[in-house]
mmCIF file of C-alpha atoms in Angstrom:
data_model
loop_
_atom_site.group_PDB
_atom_site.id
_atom_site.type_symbol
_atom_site.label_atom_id
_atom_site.label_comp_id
_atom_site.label_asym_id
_atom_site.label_seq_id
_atom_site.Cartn_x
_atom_site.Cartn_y
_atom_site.Cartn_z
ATOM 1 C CA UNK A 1 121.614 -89.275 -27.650
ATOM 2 C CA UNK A 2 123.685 -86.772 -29.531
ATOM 3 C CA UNK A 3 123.078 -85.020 -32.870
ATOM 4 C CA UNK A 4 125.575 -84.100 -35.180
ATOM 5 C CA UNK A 5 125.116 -82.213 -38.229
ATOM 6 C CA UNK A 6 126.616 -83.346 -41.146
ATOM 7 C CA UNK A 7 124.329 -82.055 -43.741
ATOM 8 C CA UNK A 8 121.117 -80.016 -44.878
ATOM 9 C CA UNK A 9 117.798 -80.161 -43.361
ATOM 10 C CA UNK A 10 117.256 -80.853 -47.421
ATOM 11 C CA UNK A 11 119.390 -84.093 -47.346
ATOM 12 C CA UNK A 12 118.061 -86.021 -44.644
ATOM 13 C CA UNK A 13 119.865 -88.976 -45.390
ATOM 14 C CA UNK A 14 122.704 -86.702 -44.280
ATOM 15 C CA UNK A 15 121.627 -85.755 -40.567
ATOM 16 C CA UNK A 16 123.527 -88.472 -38.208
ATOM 17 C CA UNK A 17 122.655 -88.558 -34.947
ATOM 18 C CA UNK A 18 124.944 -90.647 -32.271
ATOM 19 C CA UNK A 19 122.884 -93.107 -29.878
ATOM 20 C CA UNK A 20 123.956 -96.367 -27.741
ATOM 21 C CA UNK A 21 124.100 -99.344 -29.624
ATOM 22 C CA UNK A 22 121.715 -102.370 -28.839
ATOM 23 C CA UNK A 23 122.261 -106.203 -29.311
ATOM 24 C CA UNK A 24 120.171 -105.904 -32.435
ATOM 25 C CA UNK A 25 123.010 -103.674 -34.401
ATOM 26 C CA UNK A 26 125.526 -106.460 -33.888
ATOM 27 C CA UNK A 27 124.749 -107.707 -37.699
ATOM 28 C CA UNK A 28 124.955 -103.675 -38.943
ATOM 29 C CA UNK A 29 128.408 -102.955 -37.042
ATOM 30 C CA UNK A 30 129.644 -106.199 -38.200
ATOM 31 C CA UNK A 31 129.038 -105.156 -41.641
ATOM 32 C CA UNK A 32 129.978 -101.408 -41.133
ATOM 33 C CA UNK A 33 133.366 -102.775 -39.726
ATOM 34 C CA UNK A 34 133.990 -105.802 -41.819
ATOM 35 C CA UNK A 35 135.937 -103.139 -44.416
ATOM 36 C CA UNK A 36 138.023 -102.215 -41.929
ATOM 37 C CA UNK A 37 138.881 -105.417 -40.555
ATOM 38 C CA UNK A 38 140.114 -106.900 -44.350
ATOM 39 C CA UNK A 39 142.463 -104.020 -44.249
ATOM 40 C CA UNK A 40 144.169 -104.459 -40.886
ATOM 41 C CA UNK A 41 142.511 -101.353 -39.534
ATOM 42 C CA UNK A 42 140.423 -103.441 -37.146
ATOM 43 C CA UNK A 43 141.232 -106.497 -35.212
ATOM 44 C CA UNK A 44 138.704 -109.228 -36.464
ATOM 45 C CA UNK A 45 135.326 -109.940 -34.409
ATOM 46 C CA UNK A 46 132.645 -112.389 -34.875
ATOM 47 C CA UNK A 47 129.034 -110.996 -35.089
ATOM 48 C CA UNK A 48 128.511 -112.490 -31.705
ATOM 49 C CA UNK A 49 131.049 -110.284 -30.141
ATOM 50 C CA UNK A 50 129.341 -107.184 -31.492
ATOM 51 C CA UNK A 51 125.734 -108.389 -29.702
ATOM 52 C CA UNK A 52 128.331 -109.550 -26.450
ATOM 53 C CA UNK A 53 129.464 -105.819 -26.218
ATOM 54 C CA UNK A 54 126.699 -104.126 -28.006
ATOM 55 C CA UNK A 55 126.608 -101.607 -24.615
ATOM 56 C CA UNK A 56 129.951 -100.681 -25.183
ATOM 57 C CA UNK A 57 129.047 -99.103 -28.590
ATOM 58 C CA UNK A 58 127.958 -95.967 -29.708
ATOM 59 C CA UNK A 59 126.782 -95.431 -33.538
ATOM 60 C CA UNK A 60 126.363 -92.800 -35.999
ATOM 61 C CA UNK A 61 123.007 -93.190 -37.312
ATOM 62 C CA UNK A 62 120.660 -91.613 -40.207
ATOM 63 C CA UNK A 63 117.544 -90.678 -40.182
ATOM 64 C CA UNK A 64 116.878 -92.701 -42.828
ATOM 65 C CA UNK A 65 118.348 -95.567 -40.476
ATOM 66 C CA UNK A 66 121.617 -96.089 -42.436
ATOM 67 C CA UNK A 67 124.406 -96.693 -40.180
ATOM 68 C CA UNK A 68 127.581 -94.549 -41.095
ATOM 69 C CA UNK A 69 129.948 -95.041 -38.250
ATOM 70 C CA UNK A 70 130.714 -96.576 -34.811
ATOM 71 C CA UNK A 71 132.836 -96.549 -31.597
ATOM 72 C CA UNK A 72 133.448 -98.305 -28.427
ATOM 73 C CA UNK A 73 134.209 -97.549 -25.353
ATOM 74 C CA UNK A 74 135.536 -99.846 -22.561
ATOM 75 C CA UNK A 75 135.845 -99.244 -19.189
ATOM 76 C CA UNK A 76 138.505 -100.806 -17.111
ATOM 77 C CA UNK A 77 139.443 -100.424 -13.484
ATOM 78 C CA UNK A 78 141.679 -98.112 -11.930
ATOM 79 C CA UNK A 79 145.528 -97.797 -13.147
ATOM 80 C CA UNK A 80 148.177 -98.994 -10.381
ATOM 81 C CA UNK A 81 150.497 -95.536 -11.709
ATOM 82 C CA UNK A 82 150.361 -92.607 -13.327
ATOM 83 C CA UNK A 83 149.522 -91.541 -16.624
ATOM 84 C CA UNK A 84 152.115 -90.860 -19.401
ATOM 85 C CA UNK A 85 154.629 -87.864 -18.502
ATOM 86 C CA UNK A 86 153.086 -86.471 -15.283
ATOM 87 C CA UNK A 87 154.978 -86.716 -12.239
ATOM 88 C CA UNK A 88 153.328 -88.850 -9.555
ATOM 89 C CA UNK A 89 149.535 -88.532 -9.695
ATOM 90 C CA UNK A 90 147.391 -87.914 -6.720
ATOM 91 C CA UNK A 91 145.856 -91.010 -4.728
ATOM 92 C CA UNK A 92 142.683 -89.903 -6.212
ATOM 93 C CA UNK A 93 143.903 -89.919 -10.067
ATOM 94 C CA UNK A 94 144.730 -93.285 -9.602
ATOM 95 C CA UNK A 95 141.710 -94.499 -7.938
ATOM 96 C CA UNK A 96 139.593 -93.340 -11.030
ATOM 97 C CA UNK A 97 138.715 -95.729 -13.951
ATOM 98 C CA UNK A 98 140.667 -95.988 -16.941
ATOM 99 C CA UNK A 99 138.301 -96.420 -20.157
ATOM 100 C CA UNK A 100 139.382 -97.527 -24.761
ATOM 101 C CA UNK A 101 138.487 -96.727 -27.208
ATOM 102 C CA UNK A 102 138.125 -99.162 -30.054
ATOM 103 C CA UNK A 103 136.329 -100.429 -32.901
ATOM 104 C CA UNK A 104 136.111 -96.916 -34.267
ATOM 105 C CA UNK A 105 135.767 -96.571 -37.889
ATOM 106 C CA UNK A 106 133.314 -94.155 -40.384
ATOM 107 C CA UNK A 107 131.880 -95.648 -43.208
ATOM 108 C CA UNK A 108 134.301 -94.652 -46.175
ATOM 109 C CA UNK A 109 131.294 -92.829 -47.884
ATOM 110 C CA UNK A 110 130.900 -90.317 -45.133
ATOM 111 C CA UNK A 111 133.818 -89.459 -44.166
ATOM 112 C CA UNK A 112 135.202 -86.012 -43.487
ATOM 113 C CA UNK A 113 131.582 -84.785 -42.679
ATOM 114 C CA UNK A 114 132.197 -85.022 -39.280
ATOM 115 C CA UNK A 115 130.984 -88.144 -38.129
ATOM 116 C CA UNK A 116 134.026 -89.620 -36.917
ATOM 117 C CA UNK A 117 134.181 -86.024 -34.295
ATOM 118 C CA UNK A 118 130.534 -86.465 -33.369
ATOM 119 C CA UNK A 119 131.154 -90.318 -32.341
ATOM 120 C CA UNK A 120 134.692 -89.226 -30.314
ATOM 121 C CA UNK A 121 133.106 -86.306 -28.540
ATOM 122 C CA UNK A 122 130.141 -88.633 -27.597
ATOM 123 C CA UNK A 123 132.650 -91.410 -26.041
ATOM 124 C CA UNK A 124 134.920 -88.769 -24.186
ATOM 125 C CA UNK A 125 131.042 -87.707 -22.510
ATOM 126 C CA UNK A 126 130.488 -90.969 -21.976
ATOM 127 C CA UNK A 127 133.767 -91.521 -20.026
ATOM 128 C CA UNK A 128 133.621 -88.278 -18.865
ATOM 129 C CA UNK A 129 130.024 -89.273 -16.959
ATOM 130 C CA UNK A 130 131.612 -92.595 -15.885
ATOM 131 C CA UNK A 131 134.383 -90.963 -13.653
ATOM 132 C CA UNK A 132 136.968 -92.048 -16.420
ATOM 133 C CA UNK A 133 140.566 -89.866 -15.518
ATOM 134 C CA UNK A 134 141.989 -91.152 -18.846
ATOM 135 C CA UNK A 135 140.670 -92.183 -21.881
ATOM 136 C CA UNK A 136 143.670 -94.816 -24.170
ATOM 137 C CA UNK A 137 143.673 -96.238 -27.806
ATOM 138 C CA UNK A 138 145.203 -97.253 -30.688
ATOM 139 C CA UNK A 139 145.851 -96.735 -34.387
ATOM 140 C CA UNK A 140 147.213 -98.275 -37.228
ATOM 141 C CA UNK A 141 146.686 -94.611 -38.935
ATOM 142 C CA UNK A 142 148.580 -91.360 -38.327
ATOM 143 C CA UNK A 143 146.125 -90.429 -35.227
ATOM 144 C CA UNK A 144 145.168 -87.177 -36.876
ATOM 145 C CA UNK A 145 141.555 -86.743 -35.435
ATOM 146 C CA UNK A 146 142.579 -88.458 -31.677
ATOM 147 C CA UNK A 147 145.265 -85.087 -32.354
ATOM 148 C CA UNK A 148 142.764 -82.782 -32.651
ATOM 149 C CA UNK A 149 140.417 -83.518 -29.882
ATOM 150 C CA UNK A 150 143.123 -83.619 -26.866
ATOM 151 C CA UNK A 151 144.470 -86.955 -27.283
ATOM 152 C CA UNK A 152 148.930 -87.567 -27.423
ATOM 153 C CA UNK A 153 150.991 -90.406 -28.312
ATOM 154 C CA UNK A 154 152.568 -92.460 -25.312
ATOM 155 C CA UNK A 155 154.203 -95.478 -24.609
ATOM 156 C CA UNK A 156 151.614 -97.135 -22.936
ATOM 157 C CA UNK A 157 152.378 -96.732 -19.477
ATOM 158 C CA UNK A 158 149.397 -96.050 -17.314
ATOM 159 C CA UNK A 159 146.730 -98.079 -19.718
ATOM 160 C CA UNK A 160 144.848 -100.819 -18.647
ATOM 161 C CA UNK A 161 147.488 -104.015 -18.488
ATOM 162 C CA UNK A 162 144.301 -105.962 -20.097
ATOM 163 C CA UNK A 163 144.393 -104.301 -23.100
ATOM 164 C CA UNK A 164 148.095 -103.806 -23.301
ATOM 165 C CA UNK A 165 148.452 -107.343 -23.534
ATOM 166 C CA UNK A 166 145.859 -108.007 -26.263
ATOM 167 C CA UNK A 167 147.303 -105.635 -28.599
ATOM 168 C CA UNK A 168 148.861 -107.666 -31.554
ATOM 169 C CA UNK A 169 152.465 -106.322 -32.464
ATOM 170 C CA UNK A 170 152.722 -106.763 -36.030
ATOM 171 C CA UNK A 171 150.020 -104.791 -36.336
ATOM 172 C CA UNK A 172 152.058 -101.857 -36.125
ATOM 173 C CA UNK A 173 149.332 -100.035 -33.615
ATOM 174 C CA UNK A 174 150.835 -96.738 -31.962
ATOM 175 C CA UNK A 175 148.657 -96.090 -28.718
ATOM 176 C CA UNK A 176 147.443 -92.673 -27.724
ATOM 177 C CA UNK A 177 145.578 -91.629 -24.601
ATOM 178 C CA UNK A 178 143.661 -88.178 -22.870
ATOM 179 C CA UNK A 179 143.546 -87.534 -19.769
ATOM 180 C CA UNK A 180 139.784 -86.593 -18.685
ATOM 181 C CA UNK A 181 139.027 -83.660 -16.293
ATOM 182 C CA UNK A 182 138.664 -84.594 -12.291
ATOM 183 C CA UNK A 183 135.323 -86.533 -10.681
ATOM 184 C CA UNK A 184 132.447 -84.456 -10.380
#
């Protein structure tokens, strides 16, 4: 569990703190992303996905128990190439698991208190602890906070083939990725 700040000890309706999701949040990210899925922003998914892949979730919680953002993060098996722009990886680098990122939204109340940075840090940990080499996702937005913690615009080469396929085209999705630090 991680704890991020967003607020006074005075407001604690304010302090989120990040924690693994459970099959008993699917109704409350369904509802936290619902917003996001009537604008395009998110791909539509039935409640019973979101209790399906409930481990795959992390979620910015209150202590007050309100539920102000979520993330997901998706392991997939190791890439048959190299990442975007680097020259022939090491056998290793491409024996290493590939993770996404997705269903990632704040609620539009709390945003820019730093929610949306405590949720990514906690999924790059958590990919970071699972041997990930390279983390991928993709926006419909400008990509301004994936930016900011380490992430760069590609063409997709090197992501999982999977998740390549299921993106939707006319969605207009750009797809970013970061590569993760060697195996410990």
């Amino acid at each position: 569990m991680t704890t991020a700040t967003t607020g006074s000890s005075h407001h604690p309706d304010q302090v989120t703190v990040v924690r693994p999701a459970a099959a008993q949040d699917a109704e409350a990210l369904h509802r936290l992303s619902r917003t996001f899925m009537r604008s395009g922003a998110l791909r539509e998914r039935p409640v019973v996905r979101y209790a399906r892949d409930a481990g795959d979730f992390l979620i910015a919680e209150t202590v007050t128990g309100r539920i102000d953002g979520c993330v997901a993060l998706r392991r997939h098996g190791p890439r048959a190439h190299g990442l975007p722009g680097t020259p022939s990886p090491a056998a290793a680098d491409t024996a290493r698991p590939l993770a996404v990122v997705y269903n990632f939204c704040v609620a539009p109340g709390s945003q820019g208190r730093g929610i949306g940075s405590a949720l990514l840090e906690a999924a790059l940990a958590r990919a970071a602890a699972r041997s990930v080499s390279a983390v991928f996702t993709a926006t419909t937005g400008g990509g301004e906070l994936f930016l900011r913690h380490g992430f760069r615009f590609c063409d997709g080469s090197g992501a999982p083939a999977v998740w390549l396929d299921a993106l939707d085209p006319d969605r207009g999705s750009r797809i970013l990725f970061r590569p993760l630090g060697p195996a410990r």
